[in-house]
Coordinates of C-alpha atoms and ligand atoms in Angstrom, one line a residue:
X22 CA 15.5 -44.1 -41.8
X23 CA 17.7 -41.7 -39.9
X24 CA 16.4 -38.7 -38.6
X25 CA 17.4 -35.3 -37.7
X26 CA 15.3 -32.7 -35.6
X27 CA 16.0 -28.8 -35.4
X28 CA 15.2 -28.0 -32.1
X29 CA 14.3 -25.2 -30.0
X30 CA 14.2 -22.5 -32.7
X31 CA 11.6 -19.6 -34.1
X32 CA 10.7 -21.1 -37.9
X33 CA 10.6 -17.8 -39.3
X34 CA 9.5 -17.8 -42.7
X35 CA 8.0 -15.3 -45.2
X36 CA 4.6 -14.9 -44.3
X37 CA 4.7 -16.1 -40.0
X38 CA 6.8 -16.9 -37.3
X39 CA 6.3 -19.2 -34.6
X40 CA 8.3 -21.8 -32.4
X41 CA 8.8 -25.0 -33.3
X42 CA 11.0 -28.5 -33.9
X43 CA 11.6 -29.3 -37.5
X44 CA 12.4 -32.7 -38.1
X45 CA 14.3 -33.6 -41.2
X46 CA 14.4 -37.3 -43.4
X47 CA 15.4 -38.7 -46.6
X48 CA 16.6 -34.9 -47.4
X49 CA 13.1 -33.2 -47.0
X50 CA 11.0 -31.8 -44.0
X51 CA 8.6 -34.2 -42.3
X52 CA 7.9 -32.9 -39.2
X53 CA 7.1 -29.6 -37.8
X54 CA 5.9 -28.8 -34.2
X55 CA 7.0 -29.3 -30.6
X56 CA 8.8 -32.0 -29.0
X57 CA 9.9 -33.7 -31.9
X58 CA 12.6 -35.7 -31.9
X59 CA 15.1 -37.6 -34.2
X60 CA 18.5 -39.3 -34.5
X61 CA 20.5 -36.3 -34.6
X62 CA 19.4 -33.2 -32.4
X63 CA 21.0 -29.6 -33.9
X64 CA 20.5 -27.3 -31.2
X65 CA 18.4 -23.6 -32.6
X66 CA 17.7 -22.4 -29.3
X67 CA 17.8 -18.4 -29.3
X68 CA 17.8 -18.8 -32.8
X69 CA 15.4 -18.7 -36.3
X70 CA 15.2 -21.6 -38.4
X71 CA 14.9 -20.0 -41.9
X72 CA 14.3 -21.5 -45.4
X73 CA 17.8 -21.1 -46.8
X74 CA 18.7 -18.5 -48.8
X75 CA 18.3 -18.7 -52.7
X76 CA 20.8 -16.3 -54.9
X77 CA 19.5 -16.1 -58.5
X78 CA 22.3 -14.4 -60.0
X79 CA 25.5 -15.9 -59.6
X80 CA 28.8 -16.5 -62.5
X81 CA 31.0 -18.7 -61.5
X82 CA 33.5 -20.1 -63.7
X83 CA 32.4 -17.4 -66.1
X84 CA 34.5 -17.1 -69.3
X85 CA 34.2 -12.9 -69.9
X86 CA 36.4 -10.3 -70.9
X87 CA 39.2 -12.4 -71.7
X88 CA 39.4 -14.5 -68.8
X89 CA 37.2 -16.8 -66.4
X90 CA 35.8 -15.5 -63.1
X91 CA 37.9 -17.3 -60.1
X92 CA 35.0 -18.8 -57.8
X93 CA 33.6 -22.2 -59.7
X94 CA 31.1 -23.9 -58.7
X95 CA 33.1 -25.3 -55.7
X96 CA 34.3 -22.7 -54.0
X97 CA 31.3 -20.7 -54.7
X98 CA 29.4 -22.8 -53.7
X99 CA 31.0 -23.3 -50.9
X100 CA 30.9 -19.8 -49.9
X101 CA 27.2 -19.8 -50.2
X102 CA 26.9 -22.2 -47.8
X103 CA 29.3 -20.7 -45.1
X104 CA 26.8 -17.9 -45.3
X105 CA 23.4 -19.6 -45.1
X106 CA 23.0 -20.1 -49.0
X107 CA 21.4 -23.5 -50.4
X108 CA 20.7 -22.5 -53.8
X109 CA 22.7 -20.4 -56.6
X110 CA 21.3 -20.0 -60.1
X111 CA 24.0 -19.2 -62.7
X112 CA 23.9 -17.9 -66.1
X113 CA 24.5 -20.6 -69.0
X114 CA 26.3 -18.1 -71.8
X115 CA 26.2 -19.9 -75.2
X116 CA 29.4 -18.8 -77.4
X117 CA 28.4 -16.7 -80.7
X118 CA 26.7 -19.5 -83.1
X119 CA 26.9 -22.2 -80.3
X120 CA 23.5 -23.9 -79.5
X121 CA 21.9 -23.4 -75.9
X122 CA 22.4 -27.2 -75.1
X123 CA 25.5 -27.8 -76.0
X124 CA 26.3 -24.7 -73.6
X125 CA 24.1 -25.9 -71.4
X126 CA 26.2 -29.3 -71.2
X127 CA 28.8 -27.2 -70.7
X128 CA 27.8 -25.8 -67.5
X129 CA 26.4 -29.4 -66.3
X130 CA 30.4 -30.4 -66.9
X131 CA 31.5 -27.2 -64.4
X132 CA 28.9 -27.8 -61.9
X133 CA 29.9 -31.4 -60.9
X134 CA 31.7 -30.4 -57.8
X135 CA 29.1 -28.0 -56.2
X136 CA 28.3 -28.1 -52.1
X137 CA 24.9 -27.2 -52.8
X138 CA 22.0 -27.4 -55.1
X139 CA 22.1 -24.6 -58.4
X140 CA 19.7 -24.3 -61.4
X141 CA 20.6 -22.1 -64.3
X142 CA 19.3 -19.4 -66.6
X143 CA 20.3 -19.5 -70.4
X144 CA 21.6 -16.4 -71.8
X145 CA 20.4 -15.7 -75.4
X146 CA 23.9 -13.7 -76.8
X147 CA 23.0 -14.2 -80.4
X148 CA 19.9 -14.8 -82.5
X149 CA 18.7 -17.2 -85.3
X150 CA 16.4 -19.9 -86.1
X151 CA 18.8 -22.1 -83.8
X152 CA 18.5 -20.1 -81.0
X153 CA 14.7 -20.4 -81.4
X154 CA 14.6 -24.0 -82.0
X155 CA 16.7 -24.6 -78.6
X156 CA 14.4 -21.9 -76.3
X157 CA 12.0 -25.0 -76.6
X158 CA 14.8 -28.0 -75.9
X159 CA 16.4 -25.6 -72.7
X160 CA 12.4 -25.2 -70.9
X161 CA 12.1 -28.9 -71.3
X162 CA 15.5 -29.0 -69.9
X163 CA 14.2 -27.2 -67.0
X164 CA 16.2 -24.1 -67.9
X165 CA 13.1 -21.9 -68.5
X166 CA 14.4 -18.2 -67.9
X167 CA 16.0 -16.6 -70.6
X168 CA 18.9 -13.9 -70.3
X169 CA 19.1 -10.7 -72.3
X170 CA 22.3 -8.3 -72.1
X171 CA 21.4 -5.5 -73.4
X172 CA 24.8 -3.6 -72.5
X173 CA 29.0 -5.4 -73.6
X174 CA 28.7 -4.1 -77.1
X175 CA 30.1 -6.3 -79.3
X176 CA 30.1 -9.1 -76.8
X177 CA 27.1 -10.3 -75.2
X178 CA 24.9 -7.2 -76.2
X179 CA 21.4 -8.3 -78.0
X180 CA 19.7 -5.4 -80.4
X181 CA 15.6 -4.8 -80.0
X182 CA 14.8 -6.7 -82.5
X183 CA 16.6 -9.7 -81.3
X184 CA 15.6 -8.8 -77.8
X185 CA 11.4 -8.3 -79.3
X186 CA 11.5 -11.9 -81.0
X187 CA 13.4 -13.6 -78.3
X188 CA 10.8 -12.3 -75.7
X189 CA 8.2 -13.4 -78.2
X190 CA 8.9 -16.5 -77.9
X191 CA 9.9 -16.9 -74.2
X192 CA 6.4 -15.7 -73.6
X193 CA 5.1 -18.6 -75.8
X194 CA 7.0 -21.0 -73.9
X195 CA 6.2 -20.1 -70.6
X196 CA 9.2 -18.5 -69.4
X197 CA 10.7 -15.8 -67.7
X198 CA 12.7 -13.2 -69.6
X199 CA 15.5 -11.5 -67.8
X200 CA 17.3 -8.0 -68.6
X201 CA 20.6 -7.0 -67.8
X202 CA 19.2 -3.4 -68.5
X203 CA 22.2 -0.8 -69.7
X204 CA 22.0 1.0 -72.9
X205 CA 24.8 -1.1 -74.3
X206 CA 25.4 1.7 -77.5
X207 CA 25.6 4.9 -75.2
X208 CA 28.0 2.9 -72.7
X209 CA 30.5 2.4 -75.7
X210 CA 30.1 6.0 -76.7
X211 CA 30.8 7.7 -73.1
X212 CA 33.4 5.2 -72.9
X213 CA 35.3 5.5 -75.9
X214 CA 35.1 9.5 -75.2
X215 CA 36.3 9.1 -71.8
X216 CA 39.5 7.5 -72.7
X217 CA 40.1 10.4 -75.7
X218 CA 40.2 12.6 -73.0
X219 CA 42.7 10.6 -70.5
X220 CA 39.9 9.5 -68.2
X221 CA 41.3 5.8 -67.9
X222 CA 41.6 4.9 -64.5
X223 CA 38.9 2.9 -63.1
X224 CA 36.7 5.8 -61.3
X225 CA 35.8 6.2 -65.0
X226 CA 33.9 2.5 -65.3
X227 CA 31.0 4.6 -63.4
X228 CA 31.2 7.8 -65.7
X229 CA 30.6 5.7 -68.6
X230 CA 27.6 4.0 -67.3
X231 CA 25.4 6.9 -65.6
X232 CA 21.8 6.0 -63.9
X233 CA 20.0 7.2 -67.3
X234 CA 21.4 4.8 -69.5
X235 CA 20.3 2.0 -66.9
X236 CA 16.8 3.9 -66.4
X237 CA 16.7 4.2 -70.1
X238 CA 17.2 0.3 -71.1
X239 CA 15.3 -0.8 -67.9
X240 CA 11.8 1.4 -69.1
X241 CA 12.8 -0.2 -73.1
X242 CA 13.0 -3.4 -71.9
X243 CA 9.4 -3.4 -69.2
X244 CA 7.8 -2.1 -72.6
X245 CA 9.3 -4.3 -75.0
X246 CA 8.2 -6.8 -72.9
X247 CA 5.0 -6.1 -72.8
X248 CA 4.8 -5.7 -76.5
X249 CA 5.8 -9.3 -76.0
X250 CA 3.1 -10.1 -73.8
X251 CA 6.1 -11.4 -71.4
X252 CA 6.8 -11.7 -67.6
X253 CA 10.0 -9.7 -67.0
X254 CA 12.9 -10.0 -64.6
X255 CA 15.6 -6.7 -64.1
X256 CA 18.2 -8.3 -62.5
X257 CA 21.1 -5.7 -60.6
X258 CA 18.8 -2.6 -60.4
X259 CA 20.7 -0.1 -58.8
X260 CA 19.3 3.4 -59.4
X261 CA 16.0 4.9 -59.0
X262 CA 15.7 5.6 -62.6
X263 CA 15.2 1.9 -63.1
X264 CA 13.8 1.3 -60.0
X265 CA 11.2 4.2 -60.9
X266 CA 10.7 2.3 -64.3
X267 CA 9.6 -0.8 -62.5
X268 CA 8.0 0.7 -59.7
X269 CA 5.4 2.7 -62.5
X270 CA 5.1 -0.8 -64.4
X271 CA 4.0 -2.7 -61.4
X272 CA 1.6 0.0 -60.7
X273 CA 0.0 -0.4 -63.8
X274 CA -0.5 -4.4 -63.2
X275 CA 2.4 -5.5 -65.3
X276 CA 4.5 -8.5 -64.4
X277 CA 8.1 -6.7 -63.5
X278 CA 10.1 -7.9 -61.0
X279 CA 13.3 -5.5 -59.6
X280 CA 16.7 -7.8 -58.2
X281 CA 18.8 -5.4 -55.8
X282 CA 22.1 -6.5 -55.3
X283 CA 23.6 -6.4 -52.1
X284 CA 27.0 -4.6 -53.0
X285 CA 24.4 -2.0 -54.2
X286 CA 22.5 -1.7 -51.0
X287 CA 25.5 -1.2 -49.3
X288 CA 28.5 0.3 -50.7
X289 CA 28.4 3.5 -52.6
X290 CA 30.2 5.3 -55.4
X291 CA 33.0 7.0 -53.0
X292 CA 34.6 3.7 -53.5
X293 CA 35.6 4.7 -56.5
X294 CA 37.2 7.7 -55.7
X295 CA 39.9 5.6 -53.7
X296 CA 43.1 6.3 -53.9
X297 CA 44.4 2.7 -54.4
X298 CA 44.2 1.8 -57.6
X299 CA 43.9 -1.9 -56.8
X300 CA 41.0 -0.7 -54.4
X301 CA 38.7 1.1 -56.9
X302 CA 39.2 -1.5 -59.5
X303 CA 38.4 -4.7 -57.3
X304 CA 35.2 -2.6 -57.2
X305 CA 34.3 -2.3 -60.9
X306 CA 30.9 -4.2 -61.6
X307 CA 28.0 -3.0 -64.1
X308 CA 25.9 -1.0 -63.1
X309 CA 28.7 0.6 -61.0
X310 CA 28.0 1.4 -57.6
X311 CA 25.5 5.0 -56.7
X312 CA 25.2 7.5 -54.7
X313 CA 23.2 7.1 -51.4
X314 CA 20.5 8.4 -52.7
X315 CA 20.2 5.6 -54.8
X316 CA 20.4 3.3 -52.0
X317 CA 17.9 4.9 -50.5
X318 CA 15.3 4.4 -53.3
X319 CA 16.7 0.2 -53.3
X320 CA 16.1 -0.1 -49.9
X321 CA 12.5 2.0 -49.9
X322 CA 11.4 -0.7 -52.7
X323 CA 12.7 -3.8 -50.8
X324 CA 10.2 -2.2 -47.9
X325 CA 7.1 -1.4 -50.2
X326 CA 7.1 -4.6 -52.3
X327 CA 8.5 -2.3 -55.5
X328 CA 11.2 -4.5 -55.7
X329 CA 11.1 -8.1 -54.6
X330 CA 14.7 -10.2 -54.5
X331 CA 18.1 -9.4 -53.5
X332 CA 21.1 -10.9 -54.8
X333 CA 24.9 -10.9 -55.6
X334 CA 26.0 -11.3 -59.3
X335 CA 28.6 -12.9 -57.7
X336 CA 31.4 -13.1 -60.3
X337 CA 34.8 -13.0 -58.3
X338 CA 38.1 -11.7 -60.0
X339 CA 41.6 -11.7 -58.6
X340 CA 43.8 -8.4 -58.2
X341 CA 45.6 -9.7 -60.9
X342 CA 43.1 -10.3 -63.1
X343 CA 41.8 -6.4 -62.0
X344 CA 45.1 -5.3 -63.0
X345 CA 44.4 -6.6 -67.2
X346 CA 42.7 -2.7 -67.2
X347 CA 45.8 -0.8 -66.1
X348 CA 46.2 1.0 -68.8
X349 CA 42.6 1.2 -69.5
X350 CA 39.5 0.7 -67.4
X351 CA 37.3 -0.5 -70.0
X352 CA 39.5 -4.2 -69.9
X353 CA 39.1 -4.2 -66.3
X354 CA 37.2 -7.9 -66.2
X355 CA 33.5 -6.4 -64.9
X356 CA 32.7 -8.2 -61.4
X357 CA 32.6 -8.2 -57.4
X358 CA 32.1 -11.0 -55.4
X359 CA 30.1 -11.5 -52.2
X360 CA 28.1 -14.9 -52.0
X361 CA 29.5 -15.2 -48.5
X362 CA 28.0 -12.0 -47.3
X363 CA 25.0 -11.9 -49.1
X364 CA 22.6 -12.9 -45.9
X365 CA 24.8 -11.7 -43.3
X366 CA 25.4 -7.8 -45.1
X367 CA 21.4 -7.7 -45.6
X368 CA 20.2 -8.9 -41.7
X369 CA 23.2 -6.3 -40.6
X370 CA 21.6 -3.6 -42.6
X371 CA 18.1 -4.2 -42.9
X372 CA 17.2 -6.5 -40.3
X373 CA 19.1 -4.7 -37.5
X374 CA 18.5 -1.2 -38.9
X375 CA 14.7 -2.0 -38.8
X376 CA 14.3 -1.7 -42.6
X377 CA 13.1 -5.3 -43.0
X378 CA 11.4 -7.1 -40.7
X379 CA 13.1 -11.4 -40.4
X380 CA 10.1 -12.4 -42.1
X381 CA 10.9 -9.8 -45.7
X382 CA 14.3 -10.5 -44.9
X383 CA 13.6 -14.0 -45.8
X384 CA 11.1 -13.2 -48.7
X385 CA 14.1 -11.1 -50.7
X386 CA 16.7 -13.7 -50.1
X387 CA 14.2 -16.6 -50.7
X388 CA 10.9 -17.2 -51.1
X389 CA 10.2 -14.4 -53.5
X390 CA 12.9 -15.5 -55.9
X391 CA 11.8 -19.2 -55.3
X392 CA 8.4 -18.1 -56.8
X393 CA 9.2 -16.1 -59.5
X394 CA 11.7 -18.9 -60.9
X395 CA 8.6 -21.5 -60.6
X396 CA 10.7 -23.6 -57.6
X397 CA 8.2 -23.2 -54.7
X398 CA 7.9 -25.0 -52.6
X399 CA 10.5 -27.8 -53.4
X400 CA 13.1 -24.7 -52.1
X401 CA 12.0 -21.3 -50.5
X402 CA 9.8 -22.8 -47.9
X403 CA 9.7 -24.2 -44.6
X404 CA 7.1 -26.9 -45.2
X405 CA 6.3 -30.4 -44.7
X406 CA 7.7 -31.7 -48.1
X407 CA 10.0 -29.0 -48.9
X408 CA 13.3 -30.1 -49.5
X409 CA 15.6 -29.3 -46.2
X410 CA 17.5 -26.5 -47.3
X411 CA 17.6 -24.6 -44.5
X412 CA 19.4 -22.1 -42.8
X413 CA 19.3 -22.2 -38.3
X414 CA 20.3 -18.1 -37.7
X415 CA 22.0 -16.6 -34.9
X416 CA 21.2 -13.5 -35.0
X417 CA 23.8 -12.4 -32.3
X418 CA 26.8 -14.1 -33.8
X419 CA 28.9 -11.8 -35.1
X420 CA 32.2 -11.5 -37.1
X421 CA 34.3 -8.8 -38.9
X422 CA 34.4 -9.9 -42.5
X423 CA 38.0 -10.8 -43.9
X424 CA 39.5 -11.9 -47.1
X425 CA 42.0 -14.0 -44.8
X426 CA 38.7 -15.9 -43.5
X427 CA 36.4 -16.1 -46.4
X428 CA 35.7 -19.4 -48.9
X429 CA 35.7 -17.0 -52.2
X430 CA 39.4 -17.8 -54.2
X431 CA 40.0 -14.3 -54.5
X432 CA 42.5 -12.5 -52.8
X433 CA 40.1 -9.7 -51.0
X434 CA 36.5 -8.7 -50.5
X435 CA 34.5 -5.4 -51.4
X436 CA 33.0 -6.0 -48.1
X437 CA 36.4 -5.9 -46.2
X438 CA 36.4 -4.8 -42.0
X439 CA 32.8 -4.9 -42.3
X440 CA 31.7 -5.8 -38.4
X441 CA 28.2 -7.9 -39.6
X442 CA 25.4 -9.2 -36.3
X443 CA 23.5 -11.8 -37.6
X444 CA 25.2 -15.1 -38.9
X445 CA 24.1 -19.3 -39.9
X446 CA 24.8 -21.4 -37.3
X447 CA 24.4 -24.5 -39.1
X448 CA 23.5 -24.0 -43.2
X449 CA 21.9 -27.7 -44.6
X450 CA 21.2 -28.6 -48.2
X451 CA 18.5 -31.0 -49.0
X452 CA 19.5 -32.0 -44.6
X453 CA 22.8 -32.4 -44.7
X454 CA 24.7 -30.5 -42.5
X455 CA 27.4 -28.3 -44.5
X456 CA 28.3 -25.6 -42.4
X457 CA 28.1 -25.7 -38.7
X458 CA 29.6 -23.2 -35.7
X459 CA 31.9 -21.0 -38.1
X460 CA 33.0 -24.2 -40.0
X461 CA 32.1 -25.1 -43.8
X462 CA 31.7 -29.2 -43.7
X463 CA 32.6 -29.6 -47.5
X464 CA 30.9 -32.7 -49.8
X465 CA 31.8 -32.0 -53.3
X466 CA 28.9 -33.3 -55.7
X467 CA 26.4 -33.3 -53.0
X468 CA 24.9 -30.3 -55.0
X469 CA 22.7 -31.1 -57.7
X470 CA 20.7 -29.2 -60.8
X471 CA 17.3 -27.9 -60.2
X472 CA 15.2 -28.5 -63.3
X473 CA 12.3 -25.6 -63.4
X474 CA 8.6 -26.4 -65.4
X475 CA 7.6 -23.4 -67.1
X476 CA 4.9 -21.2 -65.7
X477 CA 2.1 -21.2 -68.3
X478 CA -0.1 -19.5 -66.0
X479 CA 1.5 -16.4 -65.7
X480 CA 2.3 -16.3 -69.6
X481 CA -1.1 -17.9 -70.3
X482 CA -3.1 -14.6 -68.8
X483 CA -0.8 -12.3 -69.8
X484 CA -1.7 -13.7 -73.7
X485 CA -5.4 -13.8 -73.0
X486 CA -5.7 -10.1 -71.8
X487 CA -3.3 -8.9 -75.2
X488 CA -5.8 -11.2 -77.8
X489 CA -8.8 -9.0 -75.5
X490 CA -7.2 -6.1 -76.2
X491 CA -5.4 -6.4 -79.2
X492 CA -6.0 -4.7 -82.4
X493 CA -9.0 -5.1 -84.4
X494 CA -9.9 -4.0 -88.0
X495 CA -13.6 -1.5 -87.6
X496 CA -16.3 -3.3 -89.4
X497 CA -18.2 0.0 -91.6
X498 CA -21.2 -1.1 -93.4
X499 CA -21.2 -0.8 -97.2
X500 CA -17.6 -0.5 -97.7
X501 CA -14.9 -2.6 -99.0
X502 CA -11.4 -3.0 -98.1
X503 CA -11.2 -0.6 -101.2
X504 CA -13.3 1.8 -100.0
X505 CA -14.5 1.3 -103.5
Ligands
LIG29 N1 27.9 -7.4 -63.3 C1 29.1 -7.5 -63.7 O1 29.8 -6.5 -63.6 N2 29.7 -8.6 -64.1 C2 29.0 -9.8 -64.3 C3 28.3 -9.9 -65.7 C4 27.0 -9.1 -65.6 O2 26.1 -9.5 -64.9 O3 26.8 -8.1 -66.2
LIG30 ZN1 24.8 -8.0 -65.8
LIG31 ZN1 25.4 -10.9 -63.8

């Protein structure tokens, strides 16, 4: 069996660091230690050998706001590995009355071509007894995380009643549910009253979606799910009203888990503000981008634990497509990419800043996220047995980010003349070498889907401590339920 042996590195992985060889068969680690050796020899000295990173929140091929996203699973995938990326977990979006499998189908059809292993979340965008009946078929499909939009009124927006029963029933399942946390009817308000008043252009996207109505939906959704007796995932929190939200509801011991993105952590509002038209609009994403104040709080929770993955929401449009929201920027399609830059942005600006040490630097981009999506330690890890996704980091390479240079389809990148320290040298999924020395080493279809069990244990105490404390009629002698 042929053999290949990482040699002269630091492992550096979430909990320790230490120098060693990691030797690499059939796709998985076998060996770790000194003086191993193996068939082929990839040099890591000066470097650290890092579980690769995982990005939960990716849309690629996405069909939304009257178009598809430009990155599919191929070049997006490809872009994850040119930046030290193994794993991307998109959303599944079922159409209004179609069933979860058949959309999950759907995505198995787009993901043939992928450079690296992907799992998926399902989104739940409508609600009936179908929908309920699938949740069971998708976490025996190994899709056990379940999507919520609570903003896109009209579109993919869920009500609280949908939102209760649907996290009723994930937490019966086992699964994870998953917030995109905007208030969905004050968005369409400020919206439709910005353009009344000529406010069009696309500064406005972040007018119409303030920090309150992402604290307000955030706080709704942490105590809806508790109602629910669920485990809850926020994904994009960019503001410390939400972050404050799960920050209070980790404090008080319920399961919340906070998902940064790293357009947030690093580019503010002022963007906005640009005046290039084409500029500001290749920046409209929900949430829209803070003030660095906001940043601030992100990065204080990536440091205390308050917040425990960072990721991308990678979901790429052209200029052209931008440009569908001249006239108006509520049809400008809602997106940034920046799968690519994902590890190399965070080292540059936590790592090298001394927010995060390499070891949390590899806990937000993987292991974290590997254990919260019940993966661990198949991916996340640096283990004997753990598949060999794995990432060998230079962290004095350096490069000036480029759209001329990057994977991505699109014709430019939020991240653009960005110098970054800190870069893969070689990127390997399941031990194949895919990127090496500034050069992606493409294998359409070597990616393939990462079925998740449920995580029953999480659910299961979270069910036992609501029957302990749930409500209970007071027995009173001598008295009937008549009080006659
Ligand atoms: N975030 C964004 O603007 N576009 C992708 C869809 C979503 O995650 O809301
Ligand atoms: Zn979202
Ligand atoms: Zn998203």
């Amino acid at each position: 069996m042929a053999s290949t042996v990482i040699k002269g590195g630091t492992v550096v992985t979430a909990d320790l660091s230490h120098d060693a060889d990691v030797r690499i068969e059939n796709g998985v680690i076998t060996g770790i230690g000194p003086g191993l050796t193996g068939d082929t020899v990839l040099d890591a000295t000066g470097c650290y050998v890092m579980p690769g990173g995982i990005d939960p929140h990716t849309h690629l091929e996405m069909p939304f706001m009257g178009t598809y996203s430009s990155d599919d699973f191929e070049s997006g995938t490809r872009a994850a590995m040119s930046g030290g990326t193994t794993m991307v977990v998109d959303f599944v979006l079922p159409g209004q009355g179609q069933g979860l499998m058949d959309a999950a189908q759907m995505w198995h059809n787009k993901s043939t071509r992928a450079h690296c292993d992907y799992s998926y979340h399902m989104a739940i965008t409508w609600w009936g007894q179908q929908v309920w009946e699938d949740m069971e078929a998708s976490v025996k499909a190994g899709i056990t995380s379940f999507k919520h939009f609570m903003a896109y009124k009209g579109a993919l927006m869920v009500n609280d009643d949908e939102m209760f029963q649907s996290f009723k029933r994930v937490g019966d399942l086992g699964g994870l549910a998953m917030v995109h946390a905007e208030n969905g009817d004050v968005v369409a308000e400020l919206t439709a009253r910005l353009i009344a008043e000529g406010n069009t252009g696309p500064e406005a996207h972040a007018y119409s979606r303030p920090p309150q109505v992402e604290g307000e939906a955030t706080n709704r959704a942490i105590m809806i799910a508790d109602m629910a007796g669920v485990p809850l995932y926020v994904v994009h929190t960019s503001c410390e009203e939400a972050h404050e939200a799960i920050r209070r509801a980790r404090a008080q011991g319920k399961r919340v888990w906070g998902e940064p993105l790293i357009q947030h952590l690093t580019l503010d509002e002022s963007e906005y503000f640009h005046p290039d038209w084409d500029h500001a609009a290749r920046r409209v994403m929900s949430p829209p981008f803070r003030s660095k104040a906001h940043q601030a709080s992100l990065w204080a929770g990536l440091q205390s634990g308050s917040l425990s993955v960072v990721a991308t929401d990678h979901c790429a449009f052209t200029t052209e497509q931008k440009r569908f929201g001249l006239k108006s920027f509520a049809q400008i399609p809602n997106g940034t990419g920046g799968l690519e830059d994902r590890m190399p942005m965070l080292w540059t600006h936590g790592v090298n800043t001394g927010r995060l040490t390499p070891n949390e630097f590899v806990a937000v981009t993987s292991t974290n996220i590997a254990k919260i999506l019940n993966c661990y330690p198949k991916k996340g890890a640096v283990l004997v047995g753990a598949d060999a996704d794995l990432v060998v980091w230079d962290p004095k390479a350096e490069k000036t980010i480029s759209a001329a240079t990057q994977q991505s389809a699109i014709d430019y990148n939020v991240f653009e003349g960005q110098k970054v320290v800190g870069l893969p040298r070689y990127t390997l999924s399941r031990g194949r070498v895919g990127y090496a020395d500034g050069a992606v080493i493409p294998q359409e279809g070597h990616g393939e889907f990462v079925a998740r069990e449920a995580r029953p244990a999480v659910n299961r105490a979270l069910s036992a401590w609501k029957d302990l404390t749930a409500p209970r009629p007071v027995q009173r002698s001598g008295m009937s339920a008549t009080g006659v």
